[in-house]
PDB file of C-alpha atoms in Angstrom:
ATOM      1  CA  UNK A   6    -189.368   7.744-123.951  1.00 54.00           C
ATOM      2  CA  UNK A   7    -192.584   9.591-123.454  1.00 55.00           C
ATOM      3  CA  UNK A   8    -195.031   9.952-126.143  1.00 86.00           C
ATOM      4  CA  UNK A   9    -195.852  13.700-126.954  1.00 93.00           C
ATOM      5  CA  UNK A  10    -199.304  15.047-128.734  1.00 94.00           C
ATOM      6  CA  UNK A  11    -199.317  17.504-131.617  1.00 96.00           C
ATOM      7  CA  UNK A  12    -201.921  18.578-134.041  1.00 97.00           C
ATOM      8  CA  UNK A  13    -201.946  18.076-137.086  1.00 95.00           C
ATOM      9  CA  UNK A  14    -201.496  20.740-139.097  1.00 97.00           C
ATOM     10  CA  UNK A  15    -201.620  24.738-138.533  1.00 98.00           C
ATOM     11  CA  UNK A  16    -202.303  28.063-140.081  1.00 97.00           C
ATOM     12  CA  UNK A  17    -200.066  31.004-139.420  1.00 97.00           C
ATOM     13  CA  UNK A  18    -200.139  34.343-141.316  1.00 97.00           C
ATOM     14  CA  UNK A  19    -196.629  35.846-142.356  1.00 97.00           C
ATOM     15  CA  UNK A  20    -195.179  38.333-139.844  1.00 96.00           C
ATOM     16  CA  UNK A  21    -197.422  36.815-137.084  1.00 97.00           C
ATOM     17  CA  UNK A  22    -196.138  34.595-134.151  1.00 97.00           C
ATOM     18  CA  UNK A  23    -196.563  31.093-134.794  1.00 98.00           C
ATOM     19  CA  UNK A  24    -197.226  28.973-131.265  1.00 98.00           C
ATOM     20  CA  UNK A  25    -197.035  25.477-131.857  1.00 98.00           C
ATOM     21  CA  UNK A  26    -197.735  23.339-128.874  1.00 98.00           C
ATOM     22  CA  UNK A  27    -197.353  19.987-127.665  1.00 97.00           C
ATOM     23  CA  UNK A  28    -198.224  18.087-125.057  1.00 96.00           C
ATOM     24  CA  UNK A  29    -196.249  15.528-123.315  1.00 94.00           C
ATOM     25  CA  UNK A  30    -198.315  14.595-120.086  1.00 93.00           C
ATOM     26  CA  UNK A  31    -196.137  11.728-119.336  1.00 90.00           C
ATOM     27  CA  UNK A  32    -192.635  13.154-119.221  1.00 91.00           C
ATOM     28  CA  UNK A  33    -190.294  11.967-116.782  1.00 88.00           C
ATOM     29  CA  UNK A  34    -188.089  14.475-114.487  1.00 86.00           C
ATOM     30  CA  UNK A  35    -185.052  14.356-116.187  1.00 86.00           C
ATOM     31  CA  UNK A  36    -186.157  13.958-119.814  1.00 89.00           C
ATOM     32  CA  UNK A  37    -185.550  16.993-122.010  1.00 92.00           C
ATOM     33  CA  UNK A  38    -188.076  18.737-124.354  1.00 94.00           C
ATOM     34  CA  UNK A  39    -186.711  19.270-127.862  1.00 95.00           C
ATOM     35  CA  UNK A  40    -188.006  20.486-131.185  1.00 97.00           C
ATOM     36  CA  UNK A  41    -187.259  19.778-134.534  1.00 97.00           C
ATOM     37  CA  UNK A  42    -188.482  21.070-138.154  1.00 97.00           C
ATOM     38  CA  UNK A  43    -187.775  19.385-141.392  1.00 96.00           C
ATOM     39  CA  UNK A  44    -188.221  21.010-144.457  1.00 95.00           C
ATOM     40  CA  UNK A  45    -189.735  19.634-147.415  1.00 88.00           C
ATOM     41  CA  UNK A  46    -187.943  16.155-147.775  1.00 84.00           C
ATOM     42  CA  UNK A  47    -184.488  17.244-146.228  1.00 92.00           C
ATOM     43  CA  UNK A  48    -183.347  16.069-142.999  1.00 94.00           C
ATOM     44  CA  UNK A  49    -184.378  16.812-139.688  1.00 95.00           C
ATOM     45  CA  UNK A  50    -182.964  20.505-138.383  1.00 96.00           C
ATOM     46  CA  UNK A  51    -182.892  20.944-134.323  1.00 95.00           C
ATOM     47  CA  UNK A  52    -184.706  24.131-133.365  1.00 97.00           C
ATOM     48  CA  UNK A  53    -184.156  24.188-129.144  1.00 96.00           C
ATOM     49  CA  UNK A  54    -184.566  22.050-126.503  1.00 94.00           C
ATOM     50  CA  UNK A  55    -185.786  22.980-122.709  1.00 94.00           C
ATOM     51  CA  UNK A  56    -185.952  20.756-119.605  1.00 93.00           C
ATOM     52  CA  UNK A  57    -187.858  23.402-117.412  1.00 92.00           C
ATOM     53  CA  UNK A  58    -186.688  26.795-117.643  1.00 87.00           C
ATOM     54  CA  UNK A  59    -188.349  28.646-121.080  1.00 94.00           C
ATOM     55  CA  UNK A  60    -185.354  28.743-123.612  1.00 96.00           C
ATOM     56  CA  UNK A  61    -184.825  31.459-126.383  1.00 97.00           C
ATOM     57  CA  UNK A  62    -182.337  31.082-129.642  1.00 96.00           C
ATOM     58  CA  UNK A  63    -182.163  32.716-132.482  1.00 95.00           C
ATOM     59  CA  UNK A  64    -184.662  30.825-134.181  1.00 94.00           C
ATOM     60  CA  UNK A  65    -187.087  30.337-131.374  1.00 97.00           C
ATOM     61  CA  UNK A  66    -188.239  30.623-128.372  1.00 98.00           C
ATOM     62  CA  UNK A  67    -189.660  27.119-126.224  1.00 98.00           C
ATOM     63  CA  UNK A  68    -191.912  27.987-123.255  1.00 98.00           C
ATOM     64  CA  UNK A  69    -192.391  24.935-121.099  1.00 97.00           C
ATOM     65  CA  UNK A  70    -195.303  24.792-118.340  1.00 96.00           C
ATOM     66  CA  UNK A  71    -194.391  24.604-114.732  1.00 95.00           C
ATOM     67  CA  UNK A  72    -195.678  20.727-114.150  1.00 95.00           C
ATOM     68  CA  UNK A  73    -193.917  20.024-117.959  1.00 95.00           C
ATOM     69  CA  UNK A  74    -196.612  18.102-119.600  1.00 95.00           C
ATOM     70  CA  UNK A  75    -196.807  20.700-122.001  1.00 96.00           C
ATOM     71  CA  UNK A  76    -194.692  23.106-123.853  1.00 97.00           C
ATOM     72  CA  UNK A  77    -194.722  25.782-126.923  1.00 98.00           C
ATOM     73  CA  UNK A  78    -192.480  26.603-129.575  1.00 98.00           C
ATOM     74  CA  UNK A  79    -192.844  30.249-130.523  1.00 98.00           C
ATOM     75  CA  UNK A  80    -191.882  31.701-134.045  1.00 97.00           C
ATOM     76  CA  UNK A  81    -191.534  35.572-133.344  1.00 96.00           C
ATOM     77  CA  UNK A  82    -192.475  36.432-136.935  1.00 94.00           C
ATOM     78  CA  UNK A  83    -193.225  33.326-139.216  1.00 96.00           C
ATOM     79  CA  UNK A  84    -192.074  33.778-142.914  1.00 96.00           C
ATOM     80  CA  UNK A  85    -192.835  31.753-145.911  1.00 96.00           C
ATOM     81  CA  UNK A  86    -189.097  30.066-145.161  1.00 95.00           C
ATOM     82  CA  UNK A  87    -191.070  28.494-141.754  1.00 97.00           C
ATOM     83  CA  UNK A  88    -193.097  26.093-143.711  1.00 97.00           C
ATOM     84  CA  UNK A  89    -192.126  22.934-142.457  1.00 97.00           C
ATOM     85  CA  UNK A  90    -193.092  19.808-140.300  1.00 96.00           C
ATOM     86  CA  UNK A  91    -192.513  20.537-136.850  1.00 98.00           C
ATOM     87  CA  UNK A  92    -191.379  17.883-134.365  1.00 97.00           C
ATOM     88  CA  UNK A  93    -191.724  17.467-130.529  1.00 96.00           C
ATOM     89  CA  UNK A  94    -189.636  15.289-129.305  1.00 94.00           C
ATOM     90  CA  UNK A  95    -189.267  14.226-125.702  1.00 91.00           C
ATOM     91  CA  UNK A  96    -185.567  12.613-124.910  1.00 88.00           C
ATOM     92  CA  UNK A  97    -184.853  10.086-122.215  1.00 79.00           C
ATOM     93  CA  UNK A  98    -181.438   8.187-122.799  1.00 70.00           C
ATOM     94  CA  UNK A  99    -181.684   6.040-125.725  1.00 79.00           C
ATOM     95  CA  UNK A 100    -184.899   5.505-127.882  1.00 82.00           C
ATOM     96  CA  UNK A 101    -185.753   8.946-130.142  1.00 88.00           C
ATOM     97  CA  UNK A 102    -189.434   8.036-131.208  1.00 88.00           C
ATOM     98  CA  UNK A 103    -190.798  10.616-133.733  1.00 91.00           C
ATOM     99  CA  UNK A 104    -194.303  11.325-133.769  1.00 87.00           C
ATOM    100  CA  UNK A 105    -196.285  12.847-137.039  1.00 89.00           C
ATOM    101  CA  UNK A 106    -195.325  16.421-135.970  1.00 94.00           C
ATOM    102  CA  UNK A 107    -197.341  19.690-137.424  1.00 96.00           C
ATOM    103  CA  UNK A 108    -197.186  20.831-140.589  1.00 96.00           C
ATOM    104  CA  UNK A 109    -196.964  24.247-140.442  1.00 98.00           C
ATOM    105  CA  UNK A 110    -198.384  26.787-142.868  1.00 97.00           C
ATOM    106  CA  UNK A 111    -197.541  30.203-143.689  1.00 96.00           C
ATOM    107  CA  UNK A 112    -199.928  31.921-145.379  1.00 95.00           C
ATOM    108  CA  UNK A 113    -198.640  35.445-147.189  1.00 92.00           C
TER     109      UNK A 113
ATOM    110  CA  UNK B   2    -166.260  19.067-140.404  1.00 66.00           C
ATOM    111  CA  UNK B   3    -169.163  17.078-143.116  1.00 79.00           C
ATOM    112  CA  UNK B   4    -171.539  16.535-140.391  1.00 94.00           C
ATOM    113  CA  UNK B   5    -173.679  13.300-141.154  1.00 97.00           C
ATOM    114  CA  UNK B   6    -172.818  11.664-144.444  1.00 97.00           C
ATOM    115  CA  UNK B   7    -175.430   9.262-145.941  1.00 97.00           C
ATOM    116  CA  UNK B   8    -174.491   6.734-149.343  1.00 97.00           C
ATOM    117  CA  UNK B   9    -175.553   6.289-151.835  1.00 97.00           C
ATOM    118  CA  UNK B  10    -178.644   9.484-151.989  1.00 97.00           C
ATOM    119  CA  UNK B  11    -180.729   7.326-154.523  1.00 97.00           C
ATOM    120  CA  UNK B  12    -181.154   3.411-155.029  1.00 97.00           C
ATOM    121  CA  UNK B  13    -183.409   0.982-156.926  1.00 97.00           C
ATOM    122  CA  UNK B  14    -183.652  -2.391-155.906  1.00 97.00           C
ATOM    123  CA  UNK B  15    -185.431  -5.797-157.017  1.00 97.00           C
ATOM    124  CA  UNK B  16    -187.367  -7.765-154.103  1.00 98.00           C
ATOM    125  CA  UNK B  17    -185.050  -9.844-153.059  1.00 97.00           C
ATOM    126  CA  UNK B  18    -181.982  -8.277-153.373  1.00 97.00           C
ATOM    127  CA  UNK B  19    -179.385  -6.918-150.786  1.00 96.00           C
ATOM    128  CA  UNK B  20    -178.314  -3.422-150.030  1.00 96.00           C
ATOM    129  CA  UNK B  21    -175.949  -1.273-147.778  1.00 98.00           C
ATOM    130  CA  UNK B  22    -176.906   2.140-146.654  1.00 98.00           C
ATOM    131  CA  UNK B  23    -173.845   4.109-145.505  1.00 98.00           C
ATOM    132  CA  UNK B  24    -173.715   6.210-142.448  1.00 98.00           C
ATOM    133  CA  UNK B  25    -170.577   8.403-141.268  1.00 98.00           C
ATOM    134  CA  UNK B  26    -170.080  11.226-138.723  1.00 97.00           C
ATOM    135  CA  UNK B  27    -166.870  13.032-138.272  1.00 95.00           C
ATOM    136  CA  UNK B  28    -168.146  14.570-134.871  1.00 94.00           C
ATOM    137  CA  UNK B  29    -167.436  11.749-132.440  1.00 93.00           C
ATOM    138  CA  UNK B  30    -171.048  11.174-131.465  1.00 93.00           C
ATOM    139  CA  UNK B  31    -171.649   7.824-129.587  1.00 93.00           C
ATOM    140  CA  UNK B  32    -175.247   8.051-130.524  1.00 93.00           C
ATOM    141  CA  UNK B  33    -176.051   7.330-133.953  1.00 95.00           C
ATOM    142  CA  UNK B  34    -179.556   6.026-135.055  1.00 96.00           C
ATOM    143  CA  UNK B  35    -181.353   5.132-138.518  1.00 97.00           C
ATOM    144  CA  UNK B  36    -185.257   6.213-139.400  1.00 97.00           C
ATOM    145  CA  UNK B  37    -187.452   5.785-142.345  1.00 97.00           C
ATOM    146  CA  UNK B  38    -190.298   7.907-143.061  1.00 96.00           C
ATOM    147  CA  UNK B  39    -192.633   7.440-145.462  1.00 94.00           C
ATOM    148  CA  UNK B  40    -195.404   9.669-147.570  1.00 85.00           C
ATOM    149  CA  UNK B  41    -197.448  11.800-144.676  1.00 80.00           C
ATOM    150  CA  UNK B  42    -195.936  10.244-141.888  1.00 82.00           C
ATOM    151  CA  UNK B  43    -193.442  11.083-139.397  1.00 87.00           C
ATOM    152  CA  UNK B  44    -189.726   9.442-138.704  1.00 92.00           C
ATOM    153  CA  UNK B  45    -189.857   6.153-137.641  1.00 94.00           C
ATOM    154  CA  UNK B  46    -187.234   4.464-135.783  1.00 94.00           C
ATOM    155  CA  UNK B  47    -185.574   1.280-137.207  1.00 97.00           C
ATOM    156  CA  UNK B  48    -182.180   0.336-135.445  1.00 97.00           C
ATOM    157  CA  UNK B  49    -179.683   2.685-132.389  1.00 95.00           C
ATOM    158  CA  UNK B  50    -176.585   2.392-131.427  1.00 94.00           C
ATOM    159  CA  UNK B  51    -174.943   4.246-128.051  1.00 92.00           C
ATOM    160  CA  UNK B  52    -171.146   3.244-129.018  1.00 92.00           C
ATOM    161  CA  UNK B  53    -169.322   1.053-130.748  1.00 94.00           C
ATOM    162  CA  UNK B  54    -170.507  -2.844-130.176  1.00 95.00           C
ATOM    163  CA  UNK B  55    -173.544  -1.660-129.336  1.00 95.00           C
ATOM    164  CA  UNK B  56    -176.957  -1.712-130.838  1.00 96.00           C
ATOM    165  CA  UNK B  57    -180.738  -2.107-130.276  1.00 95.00           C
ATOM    166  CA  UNK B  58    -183.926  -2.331-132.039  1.00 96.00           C
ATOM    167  CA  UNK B  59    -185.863   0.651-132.657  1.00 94.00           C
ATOM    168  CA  UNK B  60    -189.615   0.746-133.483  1.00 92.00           C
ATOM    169  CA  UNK B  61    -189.587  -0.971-137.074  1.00 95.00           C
ATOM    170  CA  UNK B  62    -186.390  -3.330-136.829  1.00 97.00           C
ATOM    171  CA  UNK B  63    -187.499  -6.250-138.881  1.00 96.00           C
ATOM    172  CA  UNK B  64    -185.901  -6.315-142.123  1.00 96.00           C
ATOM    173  CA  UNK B  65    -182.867  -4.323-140.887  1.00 98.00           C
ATOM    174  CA  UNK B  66    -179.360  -5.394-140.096  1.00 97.00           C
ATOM    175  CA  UNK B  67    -176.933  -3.022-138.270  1.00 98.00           C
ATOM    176  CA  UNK B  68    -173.394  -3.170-137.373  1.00 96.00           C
ATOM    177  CA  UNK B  69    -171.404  -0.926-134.842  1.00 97.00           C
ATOM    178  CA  UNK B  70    -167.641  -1.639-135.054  1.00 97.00           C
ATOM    179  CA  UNK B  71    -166.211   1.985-135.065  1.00 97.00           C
ATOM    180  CA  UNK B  72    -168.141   5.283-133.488  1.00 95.00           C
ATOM    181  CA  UNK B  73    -167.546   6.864-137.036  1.00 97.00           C
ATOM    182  CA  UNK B  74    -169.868   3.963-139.004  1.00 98.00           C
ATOM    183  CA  UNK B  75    -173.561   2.950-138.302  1.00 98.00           C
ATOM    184  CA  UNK B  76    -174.296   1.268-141.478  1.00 98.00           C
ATOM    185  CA  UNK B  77    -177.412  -0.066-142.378  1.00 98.00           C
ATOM    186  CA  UNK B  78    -178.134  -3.549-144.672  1.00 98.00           C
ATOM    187  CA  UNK B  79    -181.329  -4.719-146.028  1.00 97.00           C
ATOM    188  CA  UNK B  80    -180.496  -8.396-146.570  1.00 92.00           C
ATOM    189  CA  UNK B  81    -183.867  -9.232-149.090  1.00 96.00           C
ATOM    190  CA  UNK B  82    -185.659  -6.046-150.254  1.00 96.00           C
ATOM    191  CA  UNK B  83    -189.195  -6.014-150.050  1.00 97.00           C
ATOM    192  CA  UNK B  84    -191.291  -3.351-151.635  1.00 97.00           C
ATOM    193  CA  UNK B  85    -192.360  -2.452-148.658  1.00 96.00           C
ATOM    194  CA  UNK B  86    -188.902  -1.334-147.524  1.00 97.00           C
ATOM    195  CA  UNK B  87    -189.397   1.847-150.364  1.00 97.00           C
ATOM    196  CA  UNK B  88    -188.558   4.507-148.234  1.00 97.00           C
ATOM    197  CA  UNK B  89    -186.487   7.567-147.238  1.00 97.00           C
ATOM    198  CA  UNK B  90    -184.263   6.813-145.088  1.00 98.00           C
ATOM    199  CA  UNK B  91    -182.364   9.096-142.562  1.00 98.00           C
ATOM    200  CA  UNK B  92    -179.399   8.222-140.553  1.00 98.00           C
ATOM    201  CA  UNK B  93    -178.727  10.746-137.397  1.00 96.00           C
ATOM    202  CA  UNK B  94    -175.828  10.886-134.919  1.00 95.00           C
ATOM    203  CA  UNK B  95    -175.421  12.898-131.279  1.00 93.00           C
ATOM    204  CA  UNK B  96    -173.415  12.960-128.037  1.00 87.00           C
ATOM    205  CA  UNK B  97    -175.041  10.551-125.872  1.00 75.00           C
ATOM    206  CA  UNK B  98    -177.426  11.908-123.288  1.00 69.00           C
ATOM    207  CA  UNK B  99    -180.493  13.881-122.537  1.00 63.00           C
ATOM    208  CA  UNK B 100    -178.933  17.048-123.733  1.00 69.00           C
ATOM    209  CA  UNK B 101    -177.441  15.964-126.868  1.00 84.00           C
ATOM    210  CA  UNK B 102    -178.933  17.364-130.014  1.00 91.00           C
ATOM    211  CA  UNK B 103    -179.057  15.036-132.980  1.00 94.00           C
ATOM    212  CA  UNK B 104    -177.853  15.968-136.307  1.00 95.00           C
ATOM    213  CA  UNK B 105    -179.765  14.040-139.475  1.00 96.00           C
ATOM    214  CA  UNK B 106    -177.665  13.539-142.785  1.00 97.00           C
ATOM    215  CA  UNK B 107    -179.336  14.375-146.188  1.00 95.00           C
ATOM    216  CA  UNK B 108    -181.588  11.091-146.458  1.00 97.00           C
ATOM    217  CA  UNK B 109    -181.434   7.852-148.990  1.00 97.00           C
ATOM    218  CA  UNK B 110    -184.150   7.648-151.092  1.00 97.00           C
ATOM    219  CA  UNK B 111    -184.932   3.999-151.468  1.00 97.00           C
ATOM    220  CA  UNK B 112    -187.328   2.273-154.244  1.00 97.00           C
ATOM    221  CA  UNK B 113    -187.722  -1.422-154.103  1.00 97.00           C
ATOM    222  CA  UNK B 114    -189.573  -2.976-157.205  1.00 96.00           C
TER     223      UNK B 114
END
């Protein structure tokens, strides 16, 4: 799977947008972008996933650029709930590799 | 439907000694994977599994035994604890494929003395 880049660690003020962005310069064609938060010690949770079109839940929004080696994941209006590691993930068939994600603050 | 069920939640072990972690999804995933993560760092992958019979060696596999012999069970067994096995571990399951989106139990919080 390809290997995907994301800082450390963030600052987002509450009621602001939060963009958190990755880069994944080495994705292949038919891998798919997904995103993943985990909160606190607790498992995992699956925001949205993209392969090239932007994508929009309830949760989030995932803008990908047009050549895919990079993508955001846009909270419309951050609360203090959004605190959290965020993972980008990029998923071929089998391997899932995690990187360090961003930890995400929220500042009130 | 439970989702991803991890067993035991908490566990203390001597070096040396042998454990089981449990692993069970109800959703008939063929994927199903274990990670550990430890303080400050991300999820790292130890052992995967695409159906039943089959498994493969994730990023960190020494240490770790797995077993695939129904798509419900992915269990995990460390046969001689070493402290550096202390760990959370998380087992996660998902329809196989690009497009599947995987679904993490609760963790097992492991401490090996």
């Amino acid at each position: 799977d390809a290997k995907t880049t994301q800082p450390p660690s963030m600052d987002c003020a509450e009621g602001r947008a939060a963009n958190l962005p990755c880069n994944h310069s080495t994705i292949s064609g038919n891998e798919y972008v997904y995103w993943y938060r985990q909160i606190h010690s607790q498992g995992p949770q699956y925001i949205i996933h993209g392969l090239k079109n932007n994508e929009t839940n309830e949760m989030a929004s995932l803008i990908i650029t047009e050549d895919r080696k990079s993508s955001t994941l846009i909270l419309p209006h951050a609360t203090l709930r959004d605190t959290a590691v965020y993972y980008c993930i990029v998923r071929g068939d089998d391997k899932i590799i995690f990187g360090k994600g961003t930890r995400l603050h929220i500042l009130p | 439907n439970a989702g991803v069920t991890q067993t035991p939640k908490f566990q203390v072990l001597k070096t040396g000694q042998s454990m089981t972690l449990q692993c069970a999804q109800d959703m008939n995933h063929e994927y199903m994977s274990w990670y550990r993560q430890d303080p400050g760092m991300g999820l790292r992958l130890i052992h995967y599994s695409v159906g039943a019979g089959i498994t493969d060696q994730g990023e960190v596999p020494n240490g770790y035994n797995v077993s695939r012999s129904t798509t419900e069970d992915f269990p995990l067994r460390l046969l001689s604890a070493a402290p550096s096995q202390t760990s959370v571990y998380f087992c996660a399951s998902s329809y196989q494929g690009k497009r599947g989106e995987l679904f993490f139990g609760e963790g097992s919080r492991l401490t090996v003395l």
